[in-house]
Amino acid sequence: MPRDVDAILVELADLLSNFQGREYSDPITAETTFFGELGFASIDAVVLGETLEATYGQTLPFGAFLSELRDRQVEDLTVGELAEFLSRSLS
Amino acid sequence: MPYVELDKLRFHYQTRGEGTDVILIHAFTSNSSIWLLTNIVDELSKEFRVTTYDLRGHGATDVPQSGYESSQMVDDLVQLQDALGLGAAYLVGHSYGGVIGMHAAYKCPDRVLGVVLSDTYFPGMAELEPNMGQAEPWGELREHLAACGREIGETVDFSRLFRTIREMDDNEFQVIKDRLGIVGARWLSSLSKLSSTSAGEEAFQPDGLGSEQLSHITQPVVALYDEFSPFHATCQFLKDHLPNVAMDVVPGAKHLAPLQNSTAFVSLVQGHLRRLAGIPTAVEPH
């Protein structure tokens, strides 16, 4: 059964408000973008993936998720898209 | 987070899967996220134990002032193998990662089962590529920076590039963002951290790896060159002089095969690693 997206959003917002020593004071919503608003570089996505795998205690298919976004030529990733991916992937 | 301390520097790495070791080595100014973006780790880790890491000065690894020559990068690699308990490995190197892979095969052959290199330029054979400054990666970058009034010159000079990036302001990065997208702009911006290092000079030193040394590498080598590679002469040299080499072409790519044609890149790497490791290819049912 998929995990609740809204609950995951709350967990992500908490994690991202102070990620890698970068404080983000604005509200983090489903529409917040990782690169444009949170200031991510691509290596931060790797570190975030590791953090989420440690948090949820399971390996997650980030490679397939990100390469699919690249194939669709998505410019940036929103917190909501990540939450939906996690909802589908978490067992 | 997976980090390991090597020679007083903290290196960021990831290991997945079980089996014979494969180590993926990214290019100069890149980082291990390139492997995530291509999905190669998920594919290879079905059959191999796959390790990715950020070179010194790159990604989430510490940024020392010096030590960016390929021989030092080989020392880092061997220390990583020791620290993580990895066996002799197949090394897959993109661009400068291929220099490190080949230098490891020359310097420490007992640690290397084979090398798959992708569109690699060897500083020790610079005479083969006299027009490198006009070629795609540098030429394109020069155009992007010129659009915001910055010059980085006709010849490849990464130290100058790093200094230039450090001096750029938000308005200039907005121009870069409009041209490269937000992910590309963030990548470029991140390179300013190398402006206080000697990486730009050191990574382009021959460092004892020239045509003579390359010709004596006996481990199997797979040389993947991009269809629109700027390094045709290097490709031809490897084909003519390496004792144990297989060649292949990544269609449509122009130096950044892992990003420009991920599907073909992953398929070629996987196919060659299977062949080298003696893993039978699945036969499609009739």
XYZ file of C-alpha atoms in Angstrom:
377
model
C 0.000 0.000 0.000
C 1.526 3.382 -1.007
C 2.631 5.717 1.774
C 0.562 8.878 2.225
C 1.938 11.669 0.014
C 0.954 14.439 2.422
C 2.755 12.758 5.305
C 5.862 12.369 3.152
C 5.631 16.049 2.165
C 5.736 17.054 5.832
C 8.788 14.827 6.394
C 10.537 16.243 3.326
C 9.806 19.836 4.344
C 11.341 19.173 7.742
C 14.430 17.544 6.232
C 14.938 20.200 3.562
C 14.520 23.207 5.837
C 18.077 22.591 7.020
C 19.776 20.328 4.534
C 23.564 20.117 4.291
C 23.899 23.144 6.541
C 21.775 25.328 4.243
C 18.844 26.869 6.061
C 15.756 27.634 3.987
C 13.328 29.956 5.748
C 10.426 30.113 3.254
C 7.651 27.511 3.546
C 8.496 24.319 1.624
C 5.490 23.111 -0.366
C 4.813 20.567 -3.104
C 5.638 23.281 -5.670
C 9.043 24.201 -4.228
C 11.811 23.410 -6.728
C 15.073 21.748 -5.731
C 17.500 23.523 -8.060
C 15.776 26.852 -8.596
C 14.566 27.549 -5.046
C 16.423 25.272 -2.656
C 19.747 25.918 -4.406
C 20.548 22.293 -5.117
C 23.436 21.222 -7.311
C 23.336 17.746 -8.848
C 25.593 16.258 -6.155
C 23.071 17.396 -3.528
C 20.522 15.118 -5.206
C 22.887 12.185 -4.633
C 23.363 13.108 -0.977
C 19.617 13.631 -0.517
C 18.994 10.193 -2.014
C 21.421 8.649 0.464
C 19.758 10.528 3.317
C 16.302 9.322 2.283
C 17.475 5.723 1.930
C 18.934 5.922 5.442
C 15.784 7.595 6.782
C 13.375 5.076 5.278
C 15.698 2.087 5.636
C 15.474 0.828 2.079
C 17.134 1.147 -1.300
C 15.169 3.381 -3.655
C 15.294 3.474 -7.485
C 16.471 7.087 -7.796
C 18.418 6.328 -10.969
C 15.337 5.205 -12.858
C 13.325 8.135 -11.455
C 15.875 10.810 -12.429
C 16.682 9.340 -15.826
C 12.962 9.254 -16.598
C 12.729 12.966 -15.683
C 15.713 13.654 -17.946
C 14.058 11.784 -20.800
C 11.034 14.045 -20.363
C 13.432 17.023 -20.399
C 12.122 18.221 -17.048
C 14.017 21.404 -16.132
C 13.729 21.119 -12.370
C 12.275 18.741 -9.783
C 9.583 19.770 -7.310
C 9.263 18.526 -3.754
C 5.826 17.213 -4.694
C 7.240 15.075 -7.517
C 9.773 13.577 -5.122
C 7.040 12.941 -2.534
C 4.938 11.111 -5.122
C 7.940 9.032 -6.171
C 8.594 8.122 -2.538
C 4.945 7.274 -1.987
C 5.071 4.837 -4.927
C 8.442 3.357 -3.989
C 8.327 2.963 -0.218
C 7.176 -0.404 0.996
C 26.264 9.320 4.506
C 28.947 7.046 3.072
C 32.294 8.753 3.484
C 35.758 7.294 3.934
C 38.894 9.109 5.050
C 41.898 8.613 2.775
C 45.134 10.470 3.392
C 43.367 12.967 5.686
C 40.721 13.766 3.071
C 37.079 12.770 3.331
C 35.897 10.981 0.185
C 32.247 10.495 -0.694
C 31.358 7.132 -2.240
C 28.519 4.667 -2.813
C 28.622 0.889 -3.275
C 25.774 -1.256 -4.565
C 25.288 -4.851 -5.660
C 27.296 -8.037 -5.335
C 29.902 -9.652 -7.534
C 33.086 -8.674 -9.309
C 34.011 -5.079 -8.574
C 33.310 -2.273 -11.028
C 34.393 1.265 -10.141
C 32.936 4.236 -12.024
C 35.244 7.255 -12.309
C 33.729 10.573 -13.340
C 35.330 13.303 -15.454
C 37.299 16.362 -14.350
C 34.825 19.044 -13.082
C 32.034 16.449 -12.958
C 30.987 14.334 -9.964
C 29.311 11.042 -9.119
C 25.829 12.433 -9.824
C 26.462 11.758 -13.510
C 26.096 8.045 -12.790
C 22.804 8.607 -10.980
C 21.467 10.614 -13.905
C 22.308 7.810 -16.367
C 20.847 5.039 -14.196
C 23.985 2.979 -14.861
C 24.427 1.904 -11.239
C 20.995 0.286 -11.049
C 21.729 -1.617 -14.268
C 25.286 -2.760 -13.518
C 24.592 -3.646 -9.885
C 22.326 -6.476 -11.054
C 25.528 -8.381 -11.890
C 28.460 -6.518 -10.310
C 29.395 -4.758 -7.095
C 29.469 -1.163 -8.308
C 31.307 1.633 -6.521
C 31.069 5.299 -7.432
C 33.001 8.076 -5.725
C 33.763 11.750 -6.010
C 37.370 12.524 -6.946
C 39.279 14.874 -4.651
C 38.013 18.420 -5.140
C 34.778 17.206 -6.713
C 31.194 16.555 -5.638
C 30.897 15.889 -1.907
C 34.581 14.989 -1.402
C 36.986 17.395 0.318
C 38.801 20.024 -1.758
C 42.567 19.971 -1.155
C 44.821 22.639 -2.613
C 46.788 20.175 -4.749
C 47.108 16.559 -5.833
C 45.021 16.588 -9.015
C 47.535 14.788 -11.270
C 46.383 11.427 -12.548
C 49.082 9.559 -10.571
C 47.747 11.046 -7.317
C 44.209 10.186 -8.414
C 45.429 6.585 -8.882
C 46.846 6.607 -5.350
C 43.440 7.796 -4.095
C 41.727 5.032 -6.056
C 43.986 2.294 -4.674
C 43.497 3.619 -1.140
C 39.746 3.574 -1.731
C 39.937 -0.045 -2.874
C 41.906 -0.930 0.277
C 39.668 1.009 2.652
C 36.449 -0.465 1.254
C 37.856 -3.970 0.860
C 37.331 -3.977 -2.909
C 39.114 -6.494 -5.085
C 40.738 -5.951 -8.458
C 38.145 -4.063 -10.466
C 36.922 -3.117 -13.878
C 37.336 0.650 -14.112
C 34.849 2.672 -16.139
C 36.113 6.202 -16.691
C 34.458 9.094 -18.463
C 36.899 11.606 -20.034
C 39.551 12.328 -17.354
C 38.190 9.316 -15.468
C 39.574 7.283 -18.374
C 43.024 8.821 -17.844
C 42.866 7.717 -14.209
C 41.689 4.252 -15.239
C 44.492 3.818 -17.771
C 47.087 5.250 -15.402
C 45.933 2.731 -12.775
C 46.202 -0.095 -15.302
C 49.781 1.001 -16.046
C 50.871 1.711 -12.476
C 48.995 -0.978 -10.518
C 47.977 -3.695 -12.982
C 47.156 -6.132 -10.182
C 44.311 -3.792 -9.086
C 42.730 -3.505 -12.516
C 40.836 -6.227 -14.378
C 40.163 -3.991 -17.350
C 39.310 -0.431 -18.355
C 36.310 0.972 -20.178
C 37.069 4.538 -21.156
C 34.660 7.051 -22.614
C 35.895 9.787 -24.967
C 39.172 10.240 -23.124
C 41.801 12.841 -24.013
C 45.290 12.071 -22.685
C 47.411 15.078 -21.649
C 50.450 12.877 -22.309
C 49.453 12.724 -25.988
C 48.404 16.362 -26.347
C 50.329 16.607 -29.619
C 47.656 14.418 -31.231
C 44.920 16.952 -30.492
C 46.310 20.384 -31.350
C 42.844 21.905 -31.803
C 41.423 20.880 -28.454
C 40.535 24.475 -27.586
C 38.224 24.644 -30.583
C 36.515 21.364 -29.765
C 32.978 21.046 -28.422
C 33.257 21.029 -24.630
C 35.584 24.003 -24.401
C 34.254 25.796 -27.452
C 30.684 25.595 -26.197
C 31.660 26.786 -22.739
C 33.545 29.700 -24.259
C 30.397 30.749 -26.131
C 28.222 30.556 -23.031
C 30.634 32.688 -21.024
C 31.114 35.146 -23.873
C 27.350 35.714 -23.771
C 27.796 37.311 -20.357
C 30.920 39.207 -21.350
C 33.537 36.785 -20.039
C 36.510 35.485 -22.005
C 38.229 32.184 -21.243
C 40.516 32.072 -24.261
C 41.105 29.917 -27.304
C 43.189 27.321 -25.520
C 41.974 25.072 -22.730
C 42.837 26.706 -19.411
C 40.749 25.428 -16.533
C 42.505 27.624 -13.963
C 41.341 30.657 -15.899
C 37.854 29.177 -16.143
C 37.678 28.612 -12.373
C 38.863 32.165 -11.631
C 36.348 33.549 -14.104
C 33.475 31.671 -12.496
C 34.510 32.878 -9.044
C 34.282 36.484 -10.267
C 30.844 36.160 -11.873
C 27.813 37.828 -10.301
C 24.125 36.824 -10.111
C 23.198 38.640 -13.313
C 25.852 36.777 -15.252
C 24.693 33.454 -13.831
C 21.181 34.351 -14.939
C 22.500 34.542 -18.518
C 24.159 31.141 -18.051
C 20.935 29.754 -16.601
C 19.002 30.928 -19.647
C 21.458 29.080 -21.881
C 22.321 25.951 -19.878
C 19.264 25.555 -17.656
C 19.261 25.656 -13.878
C 21.088 22.329 -13.433
C 23.881 23.382 -15.796
C 24.167 26.793 -14.152
C 24.463 25.220 -10.695
C 27.168 22.885 -12.017
C 29.161 25.781 -13.447
C 28.774 27.827 -10.297
C 30.044 24.936 -8.166
C 33.380 24.975 -9.995
C 34.429 28.213 -8.288
C 35.601 26.090 -5.344
C 38.454 24.834 -7.544
C 39.740 28.379 -8.142
C 41.821 28.218 -4.967
C 43.475 24.957 -6.018
C 46.035 23.894 -8.604
C 43.574 21.427 -10.172
C 43.404 23.294 -13.486
C 47.141 22.906 -14.109
C 47.747 19.542 -12.496
C 44.986 17.538 -14.161
C 46.409 18.452 -17.552
C 49.977 17.377 -16.855
C 51.213 14.325 -18.788
C 52.312 12.931 -15.420
C 54.251 10.036 -16.910
C 51.402 8.625 -18.992
C 52.207 9.057 -22.678
C 52.033 6.986 -25.834
C 54.883 4.703 -24.731
C 53.255 3.832 -21.405
C 49.775 3.434 -22.884
C 51.125 1.028 -25.500
C 52.350 -1.282 -22.746
C 49.014 -1.708 -20.976
C 48.106 -5.359 -21.332
C 44.780 -5.434 -19.490
C 41.728 -5.459 -21.708
C 40.654 -1.963 -22.691
C 37.365 -0.896 -24.222
C 37.639 2.487 -25.893
C 34.222 4.080 -26.340
C 34.430 7.235 -28.432
C 31.512 9.466 -29.215
C 30.203 9.732 -32.758
C 31.070 13.427 -32.782
C 34.090 13.119 -30.505
C 36.700 15.860 -30.755
C 39.375 13.224 -30.090
C 39.531 11.156 -33.290
C 43.339 11.047 -33.349
C 43.501 9.702 -29.802
C 40.876 7.115 -30.653
C 42.881 6.011 -33.700
C 46.102 5.820 -31.671
C 44.492 3.511 -29.107
C 43.086 1.317 -31.857
C 46.488 1.021 -33.515
C 48.750 0.660 -30.487
C 47.032 -0.981 -27.520
C 47.726 -4.720 -27.379
C 44.266 -5.654 -26.081
C 41.610 -3.174 -27.129
C 38.020 -3.208 -28.372
C 36.533 -0.084 -29.916
C 32.935 1.127 -30.008
C 31.048 4.287 -30.908
C 28.331 6.029 -28.902
C 25.879 7.349 -31.495
C 24.912 11.013 -31.406
C 27.196 11.972 -28.523
C 29.845 14.708 -28.596
C 32.048 14.060 -25.537
C 29.327 13.732 -22.886
C 28.016 10.298 -23.834
C 26.678 9.416 -20.354
C 24.338 12.409 -20.615
C 23.925 12.819 -24.365
C 23.019 9.203 -25.112
C 22.559 7.471 -21.766
C 20.754 4.467 -23.218
C 23.503 3.581 -25.686
C 26.256 4.383 -23.196
C 24.846 2.133 -20.471
C 24.102 -0.646 -22.943
C 27.642 -0.560 -24.384
C 29.317 -0.469 -20.974
C 27.122 -3.288 -19.699
C 27.690 -5.416 -22.798
C 31.459 -5.018 -22.727
C 31.706 -5.657 -18.992
C 29.663 -8.829 -19.400
C 31.926 -9.953 -22.219
C 35.081 -9.216 -20.233
C 33.727 -10.914 -17.109
C 32.493 -13.949 -19.035
C 28.830 -13.413 -18.149
C 26.638 -15.002 -20.823
C 24.267 -12.674 -22.615
C 20.633 -13.628 -22.222
C 19.231 -15.191 -25.400
C 15.875 -13.848 -26.491
C 13.262 -16.625 -26.864
C 12.162 -17.315 -30.440
